[in-house]
Amino acid sequence: MRPSACPGLVRVVAAADGGLCRIKLPGGRLHARQARAIADAARAYGSGAIDATNRAN
């Protein structure tokens, strides 16, 4: 099995407007505590912007 080439927590990819990191949510659910942790990381390591999508690609 080869490692995934998709951006993720261990492989942040440079984009025109900052780093790109995808987080897969088990069952598509996100608890408030998890959302706060993601928001904190977005502020600490990026612009603070978060785009959410239901695309599975």
CSV table of C-alpha atoms in Angstrom, one decimal:
chain,number,residue,atom,x,y,z
A,1,MET,CA,0.0,0.0,0.0
A,2,ARG,CA,1.4,3.4,-0.9
A,3,PRO,CA,0.9,6.5,1.2
A,4,SER,CA,-1.9,8.8,0.1
A,5,ALA,CA,-0.9,11.8,-2.0
A,6,CYS,CA,-3.9,13.8,-0.7
A,7,PRO,CA,-3.3,16.7,1.7
A,8,GLY,CA,-3.8,15.8,5.3
A,9,LEU,CA,-2.6,16.5,8.8
A,10,VAL,CA,0.8,14.9,8.1
A,11,ARG,CA,1.1,16.3,4.6
A,12,VAL,CA,0.0,19.9,4.3
A,13,VAL,CA,0.2,21.1,0.7
A,14,ALA,CA,1.1,24.7,-0.3
A,15,ALA,CA,-1.7,26.5,-2.1
A,16,ALA,CA,-2.0,30.0,-3.5
A,17,ASP,CA,-3.7,31.3,-0.4
A,18,GLY,CA,-1.9,29.2,2.2
A,19,GLY,CA,-1.7,25.6,3.3
A,20,LEU,CA,-4.2,23.0,2.3
A,21,CYS,CA,-5.1,20.2,4.8
A,22,ARG,CA,-8.1,17.8,4.5
A,23,ILE,CA,-9.7,16.2,7.5
A,24,LYS,CA,-12.0,13.3,7.0
A,25,LEU,CA,-14.8,13.0,9.5
A,26,PRO,CA,-16.0,9.5,10.5
A,27,GLY,CA,-19.7,9.4,9.6
A,28,GLY,CA,-19.5,13.1,8.5
A,29,ARG,CA,-20.1,14.2,12.1
A,30,LEU,CA,-18.2,16.9,14.0
A,31,HIS,CA,-18.6,17.6,17.7
A,32,ALA,CA,-18.3,21.1,19.1
A,33,ARG,CA,-15.0,20.3,20.9
A,34,GLN,CA,-13.5,18.9,17.6
A,35,ALA,CA,-14.7,22.0,15.7
A,36,ARG,CA,-13.0,24.3,18.3
A,37,ALA,CA,-9.8,22.3,17.9
A,38,ILE,CA,-9.9,22.7,14.1
A,39,ALA,CA,-10.6,26.4,14.4
A,40,ASP,CA,-7.7,26.8,16.9
A,41,ALA,CA,-5.3,25.1,14.5
A,42,ALA,CA,-6.6,27.1,11.5
A,43,ARG,CA,-5.8,30.3,13.5
A,44,ALA,CA,-2.5,29.1,14.8
A,45,TYR,CA,-1.1,27.6,11.6
A,46,GLY,CA,-3.1,29.4,8.8
A,47,SER,CA,-5.3,32.3,8.0
A,48,GLY,CA,-8.0,31.1,10.3
A,49,ALA,CA,-10.3,30.4,7.3
A,50,ILE,CA,-12.0,27.0,7.1
A,51,ASP,CA,-13.9,25.8,4.0
A,52,ALA,CA,-16.2,22.8,4.6
A,53,THR,CA,-17.5,20.6,1.8
A,54,ASN,CA,-19.3,17.3,1.5
A,55,ARG,CA,-17.3,16.3,-1.6
A,56,ALA,CA,-15.7,13.0,-1.3
A,57,ASN,CA,-12.7,13.5,-3.6
